[in-house]
PDB file of C-alpha atoms and ligand atoms in Angstrom:
ATOM      1  CA  UNK A   1     110.784  58.784  98.805  1.00 71.00           C
ATOM      2  CA  UNK A   2     109.216  61.125 101.318  1.00 93.00           C
ATOM      3  CA  UNK A   3     106.099  63.133 100.562  1.00 95.00           C
ATOM      4  CA  UNK A   4     107.927  66.432 100.114  1.00 97.00           C
ATOM      5  CA  UNK A   5     110.510  65.023  97.697  1.00 97.00           C
ATOM      6  CA  UNK A   6     107.628  63.535  95.723  1.00 98.00           C
ATOM      7  CA  UNK A   7     105.846  66.907  95.539  1.00 98.00           C
ATOM      8  CA  UNK A   8     109.062  68.652  94.529  1.00 98.00           C
ATOM      9  CA  UNK A   9     109.659  66.077  91.790  1.00 98.00           C
ATOM     10  CA  UNK A  10     106.190  66.794  90.438  1.00 98.00           C
ATOM     11  CA  UNK A  11     107.074  70.506  90.388  1.00 98.00           C
ATOM     12  CA  UNK A  12     110.275  69.778  88.462  1.00 98.00           C
ATOM     13  CA  UNK A  13     108.407  67.787  85.804  1.00 98.00           C
ATOM     14  CA  UNK A  14     106.699  70.974  84.614  1.00 98.00           C
ATOM     15  CA  UNK A  15     107.878  74.486  83.813  1.00 97.00           C
ATOM     16  CA  UNK A  16     109.279  75.908  87.035  1.00 98.00           C
ATOM     17  CA  UNK A  17     108.690  79.634  87.693  1.00 98.00           C
ATOM     18  CA  UNK A  18     111.881  81.652  87.406  1.00 98.00           C
ATOM     19  CA  UNK A  19     111.007  84.169  90.081  1.00 98.00           C
ATOM     20  CA  UNK A  20     108.670  83.746  93.050  1.00 99.00           C
ATOM     21  CA  UNK A  21     107.860  86.537  95.501  1.00 99.00           C
ATOM     22  CA  UNK A  22     106.399  85.739  98.917  1.00 99.00           C
ATOM     23  CA  UNK A  23     104.465  88.074 101.196  1.00 99.00           C
ATOM     24  CA  UNK A  24     105.236  86.315 104.459  1.00 99.00           C
ATOM     25  CA  UNK A  25     102.172  87.307 106.469  1.00 98.00           C
ATOM     26  CA  UNK A  26     100.433  86.123 109.621  1.00 98.00           C
ATOM     27  CA  UNK A  27     103.284  85.812 112.129  1.00 98.00           C
ATOM     28  CA  UNK A  28     101.592  88.049 114.696  1.00 98.00           C
ATOM     29  CA  UNK A  29      98.237  86.283 114.546  1.00 98.00           C
ATOM     30  CA  UNK A  30      99.949  82.869 114.663  1.00 99.00           C
ATOM     31  CA  UNK A  31     101.534  83.871 117.981  1.00 98.00           C
ATOM     32  CA  UNK A  32      98.457  85.610 119.406  1.00 98.00           C
ATOM     33  CA  UNK A  33      96.355  82.501 118.752  1.00 98.00           C
ATOM     34  CA  UNK A  34      98.778  80.539 120.920  1.00 98.00           C
ATOM     35  CA  UNK A  35      98.867  83.162 123.673  1.00 98.00           C
ATOM     36  CA  UNK A  36     102.469  84.049 122.791  1.00 98.00           C
ATOM     37  CA  UNK A  37     104.085  87.445 122.182  1.00 98.00           C
ATOM     38  CA  UNK A  38     103.966  88.484 118.494  1.00 98.00           C
ATOM     39  CA  UNK A  39     107.728  88.254 118.311  1.00 98.00           C
ATOM     40  CA  UNK A  40     107.528  84.480 118.835  1.00 98.00           C
ATOM     41  CA  UNK A  41     105.576  84.313 115.574  1.00 98.00           C
ATOM     42  CA  UNK A  42     108.320  86.219 113.797  1.00 98.00           C
ATOM     43  CA  UNK A  43     110.908  83.898 115.335  1.00 98.00           C
ATOM     44  CA  UNK A  44     109.091  80.761 114.178  1.00 98.00           C
ATOM     45  CA  UNK A  45     108.694  82.453 110.788  1.00 98.00           C
ATOM     46  CA  UNK A  46     112.434  82.451 110.325  1.00 98.00           C
ATOM     47  CA  UNK A  47     112.338  78.630 110.360  1.00 98.00           C
ATOM     48  CA  UNK A  48     109.838  78.820 107.505  1.00 98.00           C
ATOM     49  CA  UNK A  49     112.249  81.113 105.654  1.00 98.00           C
ATOM     50  CA  UNK A  50     114.972  78.481 105.909  1.00 98.00           C
ATOM     51  CA  UNK A  51     112.700  75.599 104.838  1.00 98.00           C
ATOM     52  CA  UNK A  52     111.086  77.434 101.939  1.00 98.00           C
ATOM     53  CA  UNK A  53     114.445  78.734 100.694  1.00 98.00           C
ATOM     54  CA  UNK A  54     115.801  75.179 100.660  1.00 98.00           C
ATOM     55  CA  UNK A  55     112.768  73.908  98.788  1.00 98.00           C
ATOM     56  CA  UNK A  56     112.941  76.782  96.265  1.00 98.00           C
ATOM     57  CA  UNK A  57     116.535  75.898  95.567  1.00 98.00           C
ATOM     58  CA  UNK A  58     115.792  72.186  95.232  1.00 98.00           C
ATOM     59  CA  UNK A  59     113.105  72.763  92.593  1.00 98.00           C
ATOM     60  CA  UNK A  60     115.427  75.092  90.683  1.00 98.00           C
ATOM     61  CA  UNK A  61     114.091  78.638  91.054  1.00 98.00           C
ATOM     62  CA  UNK A  62     116.364  81.348  89.686  1.00 98.00           C
ATOM     63  CA  UNK A  63     115.100  83.936  92.138  1.00 98.00           C
ATOM     64  CA  UNK A  64     113.152  84.005  95.385  1.00 99.00           C
ATOM     65  CA  UNK A  65     112.129  87.370  96.846  1.00 99.00           C
ATOM     66  CA  UNK A  66     110.859  87.519 100.405  1.00 99.00           C
ATOM     67  CA  UNK A  67     108.910  90.491 101.742  1.00 99.00           C
ATOM     68  CA  UNK A  68     110.363  90.678 105.238  1.00 98.00           C
ATOM     69  CA  UNK A  69     109.707  94.281 106.328  1.00 98.00           C
ATOM     70  CA  UNK A  70     107.766  97.006 104.555  1.00 98.00           C
ATOM     71  CA  UNK A  71     108.350 100.750 104.555  1.00 98.00           C
ATOM     72  CA  UNK A  72     105.020 100.978 106.391  1.00 98.00           C
ATOM     73  CA  UNK A  73     106.090  98.443 109.059  1.00 98.00           C
ATOM     74  CA  UNK A  74     108.336 101.125 110.629  1.00 98.00           C
ATOM     75  CA  UNK A  75     105.107 102.550 112.112  1.00 98.00           C
ATOM     76  CA  UNK A  76     104.471  99.443 114.238  1.00 98.00           C
ATOM     77  CA  UNK A  77     105.073  99.667 118.013  1.00 98.00           C
ATOM     78  CA  UNK A  78     108.779 100.395 118.623  1.00 98.00           C
ATOM     79  CA  UNK A  79     109.358  97.194 120.595  1.00 98.00           C
ATOM     80  CA  UNK A  80     108.023  95.055 117.732  1.00 98.00           C
ATOM     81  CA  UNK A  81     110.208  96.954 115.235  1.00 98.00           C
ATOM     82  CA  UNK A  82     113.265  96.515 117.469  1.00 98.00           C
ATOM     83  CA  UNK A  83     112.495  92.811 117.945  1.00 98.00           C
ATOM     84  CA  UNK A  84     112.179  92.308 114.181  1.00 98.00           C
ATOM     85  CA  UNK A  85     115.508  94.059 113.586  1.00 98.00           C
ATOM     86  CA  UNK A  86     117.196  91.845 116.189  1.00 98.00           C
ATOM     87  CA  UNK A  87     115.755  88.758 114.500  1.00 98.00           C
ATOM     88  CA  UNK A  88     117.013  89.951 111.136  1.00 98.00           C
ATOM     89  CA  UNK A  89     120.492  90.352 112.512  1.00 98.00           C
ATOM     90  CA  UNK A  90     120.302  86.873 114.037  1.00 98.00           C
ATOM     91  CA  UNK A  91     119.087  85.456 110.728  1.00 98.00           C
ATOM     92  CA  UNK A  92     121.952  87.052 108.773  1.00 98.00           C
ATOM     93  CA  UNK A  93     124.551  85.705 111.189  1.00 98.00           C
ATOM     94  CA  UNK A  94     123.019  82.245 111.597  1.00 98.00           C
ATOM     95  CA  UNK A  95     122.226  81.568 107.935  1.00 97.00           C
ATOM     96  CA  UNK A  96     125.649  82.482 106.596  1.00 98.00           C
ATOM     97  CA  UNK A  97     126.815  78.867 106.266  1.00 97.00           C
ATOM     98  CA  UNK A  98     123.507  77.781 104.760  1.00 97.00           C
ATOM     99  CA  UNK A  99     123.685  80.541 102.136  1.00 98.00           C
ATOM    100  CA  UNK A 100     127.329  80.012 101.240  1.00 98.00           C
ATOM    101  CA  UNK A 101     127.006  76.207 101.344  1.00 97.00           C
ATOM    102  CA  UNK A 102     124.150  76.324  98.848  1.00 97.00           C
ATOM    103  CA  UNK A 103     125.794  78.828  96.471  1.00 98.00           C
ATOM    104  CA  UNK A 104     122.955  81.315  97.075  1.00 98.00           C
ATOM    105  CA  UNK A 105     123.516  84.967  96.200  1.00 98.00           C
ATOM    106  CA  UNK A 106     122.005  87.165  98.892  1.00 98.00           C
ATOM    107  CA  UNK A 107     120.474  90.365  97.616  1.00 98.00           C
ATOM    108  CA  UNK A 108     118.422  93.089  99.310  1.00 98.00           C
ATOM    109  CA  UNK A 109     115.992  95.712  98.044  1.00 98.00           C
ATOM    110  CA  UNK A 110     114.422  98.636  99.860  1.00 98.00           C
ATOM    111  CA  UNK A 111     115.438 101.778 101.647  1.00 98.00           C
ATOM    112  CA  UNK A 112     118.375  99.954 103.184  1.00 98.00           C
ATOM    113  CA  UNK A 113     119.950 103.077 104.662  1.00 98.00           C
ATOM    114  CA  UNK A 114     117.043 103.222 107.109  1.00 98.00           C
ATOM    115  CA  UNK A 115     118.131  99.904 108.683  1.00 98.00           C
ATOM    116  CA  UNK A 116     120.059 100.108 111.951  1.00 98.00           C
ATOM    117  CA  UNK A 117     123.789  99.578 111.659  1.00 98.00           C
ATOM    118  CA  UNK A 118     123.632  96.248 113.497  1.00 98.00           C
ATOM    119  CA  UNK A 119     121.489  94.915 110.604  1.00 98.00           C
ATOM    120  CA  UNK A 120     123.108  96.826 107.737  1.00 98.00           C
ATOM    121  CA  UNK A 121     126.604  95.558 108.608  1.00 98.00           C
ATOM    122  CA  UNK A 122     125.923  91.799 108.546  1.00 98.00           C
ATOM    123  CA  UNK A 123     123.653  92.345 105.528  1.00 98.00           C
ATOM    124  CA  UNK A 124     126.363  94.123 103.543  1.00 98.00           C
ATOM    125  CA  UNK A 125     128.942  91.551 104.630  1.00 98.00           C
ATOM    126  CA  UNK A 126     126.875  88.577 103.451  1.00 98.00           C
ATOM    127  CA  UNK A 127     125.893  90.320 100.212  1.00 98.00           C
ATOM    128  CA  UNK A 128     129.557  90.957  99.461  1.00 98.00           C
ATOM    129  CA  UNK A 129     130.649  87.462 100.452  1.00 98.00           C
ATOM    130  CA  UNK A 130     127.953  85.766  98.369  1.00 98.00           C
ATOM    131  CA  UNK A 131     128.171  88.153  95.378  1.00 98.00           C
ATOM    132  CA  UNK A 132     129.864  85.661  93.061  1.00 98.00           C
ATOM    133  CA  UNK A 133     127.638  82.707  93.986  1.00 98.00           C
ATOM    134  CA  UNK A 134     125.840  81.393  90.922  1.00 97.00           C
ATOM    135  CA  UNK A 135     122.958  79.467  92.473  1.00 97.00           C
ATOM    136  CA  UNK A 136     119.575  80.988  93.317  1.00 98.00           C
ATOM    137  CA  UNK A 137     119.298  84.711  94.083  1.00 98.00           C
ATOM    138  CA  UNK A 138     117.606  85.217  97.437  1.00 98.00           C
ATOM    139  CA  UNK A 139     116.358  88.792  97.721  1.00 99.00           C
ATOM    140  CA  UNK A 140     115.181  90.191 101.039  1.00 98.00           C
ATOM    141  CA  UNK A 141     112.764  93.095 100.674  1.00 99.00           C
ATOM    142  CA  UNK A 142     113.647  95.141 103.759  1.00 98.00           C
ATOM    143  CA  UNK A 143     112.279  98.560 104.517  1.00 98.00           C
ATOM    144  CA  UNK A 144     110.741  98.013 101.085  1.00 99.00           C
ATOM    145  CA  UNK A 145     107.768  99.690  99.432  1.00 99.00           C
ATOM    146  CA  UNK A 146     106.759  99.457  95.785  1.00 98.00           C
ATOM    147  CA  UNK A 147     105.663 103.099  95.637  1.00 98.00           C
ATOM    148  CA  UNK A 148     108.876 104.193  97.346  1.00 98.00           C
ATOM    149  CA  UNK A 149     110.816 102.171  94.761  1.00 98.00           C
ATOM    150  CA  UNK A 150     108.990 103.796  91.832  1.00 98.00           C
ATOM    151  CA  UNK A 151     109.573 107.272  93.287  1.00 98.00           C
ATOM    152  CA  UNK A 152     113.264 106.443  93.622  1.00 98.00           C
ATOM    153  CA  UNK A 153     113.389 105.176  90.016  1.00 98.00           C
ATOM    154  CA  UNK A 154     111.563 108.232  88.645  1.00 98.00           C
ATOM    155  CA  UNK A 155     113.980 110.517  90.456  1.00 98.00           C
ATOM    156  CA  UNK A 156     117.024 108.599  89.186  1.00 98.00           C
ATOM    157  CA  UNK A 157     115.774 108.839  85.602  1.00 98.00           C
ATOM    158  CA  UNK A 158     114.947 112.549  86.012  1.00 98.00           C
ATOM    159  CA  UNK A 159     118.469 113.201  87.276  1.00 98.00           C
ATOM    160  CA  UNK A 160     119.935 111.522  84.198  1.00 98.00           C
ATOM    161  CA  UNK A 161     117.705 113.649  81.965  1.00 98.00           C
ATOM    162  CA  UNK A 162     118.700 116.807  83.850  1.00 98.00           C
ATOM    163  CA  UNK A 163     122.388 115.965  83.407  1.00 98.00           C
ATOM    164  CA  UNK A 164     121.886 115.383  79.688  1.00 98.00           C
ATOM    165  CA  UNK A 165     122.762 111.668  79.862  1.00 98.00           C
ATOM    166  CA  UNK A 166     119.243 110.616  78.841  1.00 98.00           C
ATOM    167  CA  UNK A 167     116.502 112.054  76.602  1.00 98.00           C
ATOM    168  CA  UNK A 168     112.870 112.006  77.832  1.00 98.00           C
ATOM    169  CA  UNK A 169     112.009 109.973  74.717  1.00 98.00           C
ATOM    170  CA  UNK A 170     114.462 107.285  75.861  1.00 97.00           C
ATOM    171  CA  UNK A 171     112.374 106.588  78.962  1.00 98.00           C
ATOM    172  CA  UNK A 172     110.594 103.385  78.049  1.00 98.00           C
ATOM    173  CA  UNK A 173     109.651 100.184  79.898  1.00 98.00           C
ATOM    174  CA  UNK A 174     113.198  98.880  79.681  1.00 98.00           C
ATOM    175  CA  UNK A 175     114.582 102.106  81.171  1.00 98.00           C
ATOM    176  CA  UNK A 176     112.185 101.926  84.100  1.00 98.00           C
ATOM    177  CA  UNK A 177     112.871  98.208  84.591  1.00 98.00           C
ATOM    178  CA  UNK A 178     116.560  99.123  84.733  1.00 98.00           C
ATOM    179  CA  UNK A 179     115.962 101.871  87.284  1.00 98.00           C
ATOM    180  CA  UNK A 180     114.061  99.855  89.912  1.00 98.00           C
ATOM    181  CA  UNK A 181     115.878  97.988  92.692  1.00 98.00           C
ATOM    182  CA  UNK A 182     115.137  94.608  91.056  1.00 98.00           C
ATOM    183  CA  UNK A 183     116.910  95.619  87.812  1.00 98.00           C
ATOM    184  CA  UNK A 184     118.970  92.404  87.744  1.00 96.00           C
ATOM    185  CA  UNK A 185     116.056  90.014  88.422  1.00 98.00           C
ATOM    186  CA  UNK A 186     113.544  88.444  86.020  1.00 97.00           C
ATOM    187  CA  UNK A 187     109.876  89.527  86.237  1.00 97.00           C
ATOM    188  CA  UNK A 188     107.894  87.893  89.027  1.00 98.00           C
ATOM    189  CA  UNK A 189     106.027  84.818  87.787  1.00 98.00           C
ATOM    190  CA  UNK A 190     104.256  83.975  91.014  1.00 98.00           C
ATOM    191  CA  UNK A 191     103.337  85.879  94.165  1.00 99.00           C
ATOM    192  CA  UNK A 192     102.371  83.830  97.209  1.00 99.00           C
ATOM    193  CA  UNK A 193     100.703  85.507 100.176  1.00 99.00           C
ATOM    194  CA  UNK A 194     100.094  83.574 103.357  1.00 99.00           C
ATOM    195  CA  UNK A 195      97.567  83.979 106.194  1.00 98.00           C
ATOM    196  CA  UNK A 196      94.453  84.535 104.096  1.00 98.00           C
ATOM    197  CA  UNK A 197      94.937  88.189 103.179  1.00 98.00           C
ATOM    198  CA  UNK A 198      94.430  88.966  99.509  1.00 98.00           C
ATOM    199  CA  UNK A 199      96.297  92.182  98.807  1.00 98.00           C
ATOM    200  CA  UNK A 200      99.673  93.351  97.585  1.00 98.00           C
ATOM    201  CA  UNK A 201     100.484  95.733 100.486  1.00 98.00           C
ATOM    202  CA  UNK A 202     102.969  97.728  98.391  1.00 98.00           C
ATOM    203  CA  UNK A 203     105.009  94.690  97.262  1.00 98.00           C
ATOM    204  CA  UNK A 204     106.753  94.797  93.838  1.00 98.00           C
ATOM    205  CA  UNK A 205     104.138  96.947  92.079  1.00 98.00           C
ATOM    206  CA  UNK A 206     106.016  97.255  88.777  1.00 98.00           C
ATOM    207  CA  UNK A 207     107.363  93.693  88.699  1.00 98.00           C
ATOM    208  CA  UNK A 208     104.013  91.929  89.275  1.00 98.00           C
ATOM    209  CA  UNK A 209     102.141  93.343  86.249  1.00 98.00           C
ATOM    210  CA  UNK A 210     101.694  89.802  84.851  1.00 97.00           C
ATOM    211  CA  UNK A 211     102.292  87.683  87.931  1.00 98.00           C
ATOM    212  CA  UNK A 212     100.015  84.884  88.998  1.00 98.00           C
ATOM    213  CA  UNK A 213      98.782  85.022  92.595  1.00 98.00           C
ATOM    214  CA  UNK A 214      98.350  82.161  95.024  1.00 98.00           C
ATOM    215  CA  UNK A 215      96.776  82.985  98.368  1.00 98.00           C
ATOM    216  CA  UNK A 216      97.170  80.504 101.189  1.00 98.00           C
ATOM    217  CA  UNK A 217      95.114  80.488 104.397  1.00 98.00           C
ATOM    218  CA  UNK A 218      98.136  79.125 106.307  1.00 98.00           C
ATOM    219  CA  UNK A 219     100.012  81.580 108.555  1.00 99.00           C
ATOM    220  CA  UNK A 220     103.663  82.068 107.591  1.00 99.00           C
ATOM    221  CA  UNK A 221     105.150  80.170 110.612  1.00 99.00           C
ATOM    222  CA  UNK A 222     103.231  77.059 109.452  1.00 98.00           C
ATOM    223  CA  UNK A 223     104.064  77.533 105.760  1.00 99.00           C
ATOM    224  CA  UNK A 224     106.871  75.101 104.982  1.00 98.00           C
ATOM    225  CA  UNK A 225     108.349  73.131 102.068  1.00 98.00           C
ATOM    226  CA  UNK A 226     105.147  71.153 101.524  1.00 98.00           C
ATOM    227  CA  UNK A 227     102.956  74.268 101.310  1.00 98.00           C
ATOM    228  CA  UNK A 228     105.483  75.970  99.035  1.00 98.00           C
ATOM    229  CA  UNK A 229     105.598  73.040  96.614  1.00 98.00           C
ATOM    230  CA  UNK A 230     101.793  72.881  96.613  1.00 98.00           C
ATOM    231  CA  UNK A 231     101.581  76.594  95.769  1.00 98.00           C
ATOM    232  CA  UNK A 232     103.984  76.145  92.847  1.00 98.00           C
ATOM    233  CA  UNK A 233     102.008  73.115  91.615  1.00 98.00           C
ATOM    234  CA  UNK A 234      98.884  75.280  91.721  1.00 98.00           C
ATOM    235  CA  UNK A 235     100.672  77.983  89.700  1.00 98.00           C
ATOM    236  CA  UNK A 236     101.633  75.361  87.124  1.00 98.00           C
ATOM    237  CA  UNK A 237      97.959  74.680  86.362  1.00 98.00           C
ATOM    238  CA  UNK A 238      97.357  78.305  85.316  1.00 96.00           C
ATOM    239  CA  UNK A 239      97.293  79.506  81.719  1.00 94.00           C
ATOM    240  CA  UNK A 240      99.245  82.773  81.461  1.00 95.00           C
ATOM    241  CA  UNK A 241      97.829  84.601  78.492  1.00 95.00           C
ATOM    242  CA  UNK A 242      99.602  87.987  78.575  1.00 95.00           C
ATOM    243  CA  UNK A 243      96.690  89.603  76.747  1.00 96.00           C
ATOM    244  CA  UNK A 244      96.433  86.985  74.003  1.00 96.00           C
ATOM    245  CA  UNK A 245      93.643  84.482  73.439  1.00 96.00           C
ATOM    246  CA  UNK A 246      93.929  80.885  74.597  1.00 94.00           C
ATOM    247  CA  UNK A 247      93.830  79.757  70.951  1.00 95.00           C
ATOM    248  CA  UNK A 248      96.758  82.024  70.025  1.00 95.00           C
ATOM    249  CA  UNK A 249      98.815  80.543  72.853  1.00 93.00           C
ATOM    250  CA  UNK A 250      98.026  76.966  71.857  1.00 92.00           C
ATOM    251  CA  UNK A 251      99.025  77.746  68.273  1.00 94.00           C
ATOM    252  CA  UNK A 252     102.296  79.319  69.416  1.00 90.00           C
ATOM    253  CA  UNK A 253     102.991  76.334  71.660  1.00 83.00           C
ATOM    254  CA  UNK A 254     102.679  73.729  68.899  1.00 64.00           C
TER     255      UNK A 254
HETATM  256  C1  IPE B   1     104.297  89.340 108.766  1.00 77.58           C
HETATM  257  O1  IPE B   1     103.493  89.008 109.853  1.00 77.58           O
HETATM  258  C2  IPE B   1     105.647  89.881 109.163  1.00 77.58           C
HETATM  259  C3  IPE B   1     105.788  91.338 109.028  1.00 77.58           C
HETATM  260  C4  IPE B   1     104.900  92.143 108.483  1.00 77.58           C
HETATM  261  C5  IPE B   1     107.010  91.912 109.505  1.00 77.58           C
HETATM  262  P1  IPE B   1     102.625  90.090 110.608  1.00 77.58           P
HETATM  263  O2  IPE B   1     103.427  90.651 111.725  1.00 77.58           O
HETATM  264  O3  IPE B   1     102.055  91.083 109.667  1.00 77.58           O
HETATM  265  O4  IPE B   1     101.478  89.187 111.202  1.00 77.58           O
HETATM  266  P2  IPE B   1      99.931  89.546 111.291  1.00 77.58           P
HETATM  267  O5  IPE B   1      99.474  89.877 109.901  1.00 77.58           O
HETATM  268  O6  IPE B   1      99.808  90.705 112.231  1.00 77.58           O
HETATM  269  O7  IPE B   1      99.317  88.295 111.810  1.00 77.58           O
HETATM  270  C1  IPE B   2     103.052  93.025 104.397  1.00 77.58           C
HETATM  271  O1  IPE B   2     102.378  92.577 105.527  1.00 77.58           O
HETATM  272  C2  IPE B   2     104.492  93.228 104.712  1.00 77.58           C
HETATM  273  C3  IPE B   2     105.264  92.023 104.996  1.00 77.58           C
HETATM  274  C4  IPE B   2     104.840  90.793 104.948  1.00 77.58           C
HETATM  275  C5  IPE B   2     106.620  92.257 105.361  1.00 77.58           C
HETATM  276  P1  IPE B   2     101.574  93.556 106.473  1.00 77.58           P
HETATM  277  O2  IPE B   2     100.985  92.703 107.543  1.00 77.58           O
HETATM  278  O3  IPE B   2     102.420  94.683 106.897  1.00 77.58           O
HETATM  279  O4  IPE B   2     100.435  94.107 105.496  1.00 77.58           O
HETATM  280  P2  IPE B   2      99.005  94.735 105.816  1.00 77.58           P
HETATM  281  O5  IPE B   2      99.249  95.828 106.807  1.00 77.58           O
HETATM  282  O6  IPE B   2      98.170  93.663 106.382  1.00 77.58           O
HETATM  283  O7  IPE B   2      98.493  95.213 104.501  1.00 77.58           O
HETATM  284 MG1   MG B   3     100.327  91.162 108.581  1.00 77.58          MG
END
């Protein structure tokens, strides 16, 4: 058995997280270190997306959410933004067979109307085509910001109150969970961020209230199946207490 299959088998022996979110960071620095244009880092990063998605599916995740482009990333130099959009289009066209062949449901969250038509069209097409797939849900966070999402949710709830469909007293955690873009996904168990940065950068603010965090020094283009499995193994050593004491948890577990 190869080393990666062995690592993945170890992951499967323990409780596998339902939902993992990844902040795929460090593409630009990966390229700059090699004297390459930043876009080459993004391009190599799409190979990591394919490898990590395959590994996530093999270990049995229900949901994988990838932070691919933030609301704030629109302010990068226009040629980098355009290059990223081109790569996204390429990814959506090239990965179609991989997604359909593996029964993955492609999902997207974010201010999707801000995406150029040449990205929005293949995105909508693949979302529609894969909508009835029952394997893992792969969510791309595109033009996504956690604050933007919460503003959108607050406005949607306010509109329902204004129309009389909802009472202010009915706004509870479940109502807000139902109003955010991830309404059909489980809470995030694990957030992985690559490239050594230790911050959330506006990723899934509501959904990560009780997530575990694993920070890897590896830049995203070098983060592959092995690194993913190692991050999940690390997560599996954590005790998630949700406000309780360790003793309470051990009692509940026996
Ligand atoms: C992550 O890599 C990809 C996007 C944010 C789109 P970066 O482009 O942020 O790479 P660094 O952090 O500058 O190295
Ligand atoms: C977060 O990375 C966004 C994505 C990975 C898509 P950034 O590189 O944009 O985050 P900051 O600017 O370092 O916080
Ligand atoms: Mg970055």
